[in-house]
CSV table of C-alpha atoms in Angstrom, one decimal:
chain,number,residue,atom,x,y,z
T,280,UNK,CA,-29.5,36.4,-9.4
T,281,UNK,CA,-27.0,37.0,-6.6
T,282,UNK,CA,-23.3,37.0,-7.5
T,283,UNK,CA,-22.2,36.7,-3.9
T,284,UNK,CA,-19.7,33.9,-3.6
T,285,UNK,CA,-20.8,31.1,-1.4
T,286,UNK,CA,-18.7,30.5,1.7
T,287,UNK,CA,-16.9,27.2,1.8
T,288,UNK,CA,-17.8,25.4,5.1
T,289,UNK,CA,-16.7,21.8,5.2
T,290,UNK,CA,-19.3,19.6,6.9
T,291,UNK,CA,-16.9,17.9,9.2
T,292,UNK,CA,-15.1,21.0,10.3
T,293,UNK,CA,-15.8,23.8,12.8
T,294,UNK,CA,-14.6,27.3,13.0
T,295,UNK,CA,-11.2,27.7,14.3
T,296,UNK,CA,-8.8,30.6,14.8
T,297,UNK,CA,-8.4,33.4,12.3
T,298,UNK,CA,-4.9,33.8,11.0
T,299,UNK,CA,-4.4,37.1,9.1
T,300,UNK,CA,-7.3,37.2,6.6
T,301,UNK,CA,-7.6,33.5,6.4
T,302,UNK,CA,-9.9,31.4,8.5
T,303,UNK,CA,-8.3,28.3,9.8
T,304,UNK,CA,-10.6,25.2,10.0
T,305,UNK,CA,-10.2,22.6,12.7
T,306,UNK,CA,-11.1,19.2,11.5
T,307,UNK,CA,-13.3,16.9,13.6
T,308,UNK,CA,-12.1,13.9,11.7
T,309,UNK,CA,-11.3,10.5,13.2
T,310,UNK,CA,-8.8,7.7,12.5
T,311,UNK,CA,-9.6,5.0,10.0
T,312,UNK,CA,-9.7,1.2,10.5
T,313,UNK,CA,-7.8,-1.0,8.1
T,314,UNK,CA,-11.1,-2.1,6.6
T,315,UNK,CA,-12.2,1.5,6.0
T,316,UNK,CA,-8.8,2.4,4.5
T,317,UNK,CA,-9.0,-0.5,2.1
T,318,UNK,CA,-12.6,0.5,1.2
T,319,UNK,CA,-11.4,4.0,0.4
T,320,UNK,CA,-8.5,2.7,-1.8
T,321,UNK,CA,-10.9,0.4,-3.7
T,322,UNK,CA,-13.3,3.3,-4.3
T,323,UNK,CA,-10.5,5.5,-5.5
T,324,UNK,CA,-9.5,2.8,-8.0
T,325,UNK,CA,-13.0,2.5,-9.4
T,326,UNK,CA,-14.5,6.0,-9.0
T,327,UNK,CA,-11.6,8.4,-9.8
T,328,UNK,CA,-11.0,9.6,-13.3
T,329,UNK,CA,-8.5,7.1,-14.8
T,330,UNK,CA,-5.7,9.7,-15.1
T,331,UNK,CA,-6.1,10.6,-11.4
T,332,UNK,CA,-6.2,7.1,-9.8
T,333,UNK,CA,-2.5,6.8,-9.2
T,334,UNK,CA,-2.2,10.3,-7.9
T,335,UNK,CA,-5.0,9.9,-5.4
T,336,UNK,CA,-3.7,6.5,-4.2
T,337,UNK,CA,-0.2,8.0,-3.7
T,338,UNK,CA,-1.4,11.0,-1.8
T,339,UNK,CA,-3.3,9.0,0.8
T,340,UNK,CA,-0.4,6.4,1.0
T,341,UNK,CA,2.1,9.1,1.8
T,342,UNK,CA,-0.1,10.8,4.3
T,343,UNK,CA,-0.9,7.6,6.1
T,344,UNK,CA,2.5,5.9,6.2
T,345,UNK,CA,4.3,9.0,7.4
T,346,UNK,CA,1.6,10.8,9.4
T,347,UNK,CA,1.9,13.9,7.2
T,348,UNK,CA,-0.2,17.0,7.2
T,349,UNK,CA,-1.9,17.7,3.9
T,350,UNK,CA,0.2,20.8,3.4
T,351,UNK,CA,3.3,18.7,3.5
T,352,UNK,CA,1.9,16.1,1.1
T,353,UNK,CA,0.9,18.6,-1.6
T,354,UNK,CA,4.2,20.5,-1.6
T,355,UNK,CA,6.5,17.5,-2.1
T,356,UNK,CA,8.8,17.6,-5.1
T,357,UNK,CA,9.6,14.8,-7.5
T,358,UNK,CA,13.2,14.8,-6.1
T,359,UNK,CA,11.8,13.8,-2.7
T,360,UNK,CA,10.7,10.4,-4.0
T,361,UNK,CA,12.6,9.7,-7.2
T,362,UNK,CA,15.0,6.7,-6.7
T,363,UNK,CA,14.9,7.2,-2.9
T,364,UNK,CA,13.8,5.1,0.0
T,365,UNK,CA,13.7,8.1,2.4
T,366,UNK,CA,14.0,11.8,2.3
T,367,UNK,CA,14.2,14.9,4.6
T,368,UNK,CA,11.7,17.7,4.4
T,369,UNK,CA,10.9,20.8,6.4
T,370,UNK,CA,7.3,20.9,7.7
T,371,UNK,CA,5.2,23.7,6.4
T,372,UNK,CA,3.5,24.4,9.7
T,373,UNK,CA,6.3,24.0,12.2
T,374,UNK,CA,9.4,24.7,10.2
T,375,UNK,CA,11.0,21.6,11.7
T,376,UNK,CA,12.8,18.9,9.9
T,377,UNK,CA,11.2,15.5,9.4
T,378,UNK,CA,12.4,12.3,7.8
T,379,UNK,CA,10.0,10.5,5.5
T,380,UNK,CA,10.2,6.8,4.5
T,381,UNK,CA,8.9,5.3,1.3
T,382,UNK,CA,9.1,1.6,2.1
T,383,UNK,CA,5.4,1.3,2.4
T,384,UNK,CA,4.7,3.6,-0.6
T,385,UNK,CA,7.1,2.3,-3.2
T,386,UNK,CA,4.5,0.6,-5.5
T,387,UNK,CA,2.4,3.7,-5.5
T,388,UNK,CA,5.4,5.9,-6.2
T,389,UNK,CA,6.5,3.8,-9.2
T,390,UNK,CA,3.0,3.6,-10.7
T,391,UNK,CA,2.5,7.4,-10.4
T,392,UNK,CA,5.9,8.5,-11.7
T,393,UNK,CA,5.5,6.2,-14.7
T,394,UNK,CA,2.5,8.4,-15.7
T,395,UNK,CA,3.8,11.8,-14.5
T,396,UNK,CA,5.1,14.2,-17.2
T,397,UNK,CA,7.7,16.0,-15.2
T,398,UNK,CA,10.8,18.0,-16.4
T,399,UNK,CA,13.2,17.7,-13.5
T,400,UNK,CA,13.4,16.8,-9.8
T,401,UNK,CA,12.4,20.3,-8.7
T,402,UNK,CA,8.9,19.9,-10.2
T,403,UNK,CA,6.1,19.5,-7.7
T,404,UNK,CA,5.1,15.8,-7.3
T,405,UNK,CA,1.4,16.8,-7.3
T,406,UNK,CA,1.1,19.7,-9.8
T,407,UNK,CA,-1.8,22.1,-9.6
T,408,UNK,CA,-2.9,25.7,-9.7
T,409,UNK,CA,-1.9,26.8,-6.2
T,410,UNK,CA,1.6,28.2,-6.6
T,411,UNK,CA,2.2,25.3,-9.0
T,412,UNK,CA,1.1,22.5,-6.7
T,413,UNK,CA,-2.2,20.7,-5.9
T,414,UNK,CA,-4.0,22.5,-3.0
T,415,UNK,CA,-5.0,21.3,0.4
T,416,UNK,CA,-8.5,22.2,-0.4
T,417,UNK,CA,-8.3,20.1,-3.5
T,418,UNK,CA,-7.1,17.2,-1.4
T,419,UNK,CA,-10.0,17.6,1.0
T,420,UNK,CA,-12.6,17.8,-1.8
T,421,UNK,CA,-11.2,14.6,-3.4
T,422,UNK,CA,-11.5,12.8,-0.1
T,423,UNK,CA,-15.1,14.0,0.3
T,424,UNK,CA,-16.1,12.8,-3.1
T,425,UNK,CA,-14.5,9.4,-2.6
T,426,UNK,CA,-16.0,9.1,0.8
T,427,UNK,CA,-19.5,9.7,-0.6
T,428,UNK,CA,-18.8,7.2,-3.4
T,429,UNK,CA,-17.9,4.4,-0.9
T,430,UNK,CA,-21.6,4.3,0.1
T,431,UNK,CA,-20.5,4.1,3.7
T,432,UNK,CA,-21.8,7.2,5.5
T,433,UNK,CA,-19.9,6.4,8.6
T,434,UNK,CA,-16.6,6.4,6.7
T,435,UNK,CA,-17.6,9.5,4.7
T,436,UNK,CA,-18.2,11.4,8.0
T,437,UNK,CA,-14.8,10.5,9.3
T,438,UNK,CA,-12.8,11.6,6.3
T,439,UNK,CA,-10.7,14.7,6.2
T,440,UNK,CA,-7.1,15.6,5.5
T,441,UNK,CA,-6.1,14.7,9.0
T,442,UNK,CA,-7.7,11.3,8.9
T,443,UNK,CA,-4.4,9.6,7.8
T,444,UNK,CA,-2.2,11.5,10.3
T,445,UNK,CA,-4.5,10.4,13.1
T,446,UNK,CA,-4.6,6.9,11.8
T,447,UNK,CA,-0.8,6.7,11.8
T,448,UNK,CA,-0.6,7.9,15.4
T,449,UNK,CA,-3.4,5.6,16.6
T,450,UNK,CA,-1.7,2.6,15.0
T,451,UNK,CA,1.6,3.4,16.7
T,452,UNK,CA,-0.2,3.9,20.0
T,453,UNK,CA,-2.0,0.6,19.5
T,454,UNK,CA,1.3,-1.2,18.9
T,455,UNK,CA,2.7,0.1,22.2
T,456,UNK,CA,4.8,3.0,21.0
T,457,UNK,CA,5.3,5.5,23.8
T,458,UNK,CA,3.2,8.7,23.5
T,459,UNK,CA,6.4,10.7,24.0
T,460,UNK,CA,7.9,9.2,20.8
T,461,UNK,CA,4.6,9.8,18.8
T,462,UNK,CA,4.6,13.4,20.1
T,463,UNK,CA,8.2,13.9,18.8
T,464,UNK,CA,7.3,12.4,15.4
T,465,UNK,CA,4.4,14.8,15.2
T,466,UNK,CA,6.5,17.7,16.3
T,467,UNK,CA,3.9,18.5,18.9
T,468,UNK,CA,4.7,20.9,21.7
T,469,UNK,CA,3.6,18.5,24.4
T,470,UNK,CA,2.5,14.9,25.0
T,471,UNK,CA,-0.9,16.2,26.2
T,472,UNK,CA,-1.5,17.8,22.8
T,473,UNK,CA,-0.7,14.5,21.2
T,474,UNK,CA,-3.1,12.6,23.5
T,475,UNK,CA,-5.9,15.1,22.8
T,476,UNK,CA,-5.2,15.1,19.0
T,477,UNK,CA,-5.4,11.3,18.9
T,478,UNK,CA,-8.4,11.1,21.1
T,479,UNK,CA,-6.7,8.9,23.7
T,480,UNK,CA,-6.7,11.5,26.5
T,481,UNK,CA,-10.4,11.0,27.3
T,482,UNK,CA,-10.1,7.2,26.8
T,483,UNK,CA,-7.3,7.1,29.4
T,484,UNK,CA,-9.4,9.1,31.8
T,485,UNK,CA,-12.4,6.9,31.3
T,486,UNK,CA,-10.4,3.8,32.0
T,487,UNK,CA,-9.2,5.2,35.3
T,488,UNK,CA,-12.8,5.7,36.5
T,489,UNK,CA,-14.1,2.5,35.0
T,490,UNK,CA,-11.5,0.4,36.7
T,491,UNK,CA,-11.9,2.2,40.1
T,492,UNK,CA,-12.7,-0.1,43.0
T,493,UNK,CA,-13.1,1.1,46.6
T,494,UNK,CA,-11.1,-1.5,48.7
């Protein structure tokens, strides 16, 4: 029997760039509708292990309501949320400062902290085995399990750790927020990157052609 370790290749990702010895995966995930998000929340409540329900609900709530990358979600500390309505963090990827707001996550924060056995505010909010905190890979696997358990293959195919960040951006765009502002919130290097990331670049191009009339 072969002892070769099987390579982890997520179904909804494609090969991206290689950084050092680590392969970076680019997610082909899409934004969620409100109905899909509520379906995911319901599934987490019924299909997660009882002791993990509040953790899983809080992770997706933080990611969605602040447009956070998974790497920034899993490295949050207890002090970032304890008795606070907002906090300032440094993004793992960009090294830039970002303000996070908890007004839409307060119920999930309270429920989770009531169960969390932490020692002080420097403890990781989501403890785990990767340098003391839960891993991005673990976050991804949780989403994949919950996605399958929804019984909705279209939703399952959409899910990845960037689903919530893209949903956040798409909702802002839908509400009329200027792409320049969304780009600044995402700390993107250009508006074009933001348009491409949110999938609105091609939509805008299609509208131009669709509405063309030779007069």
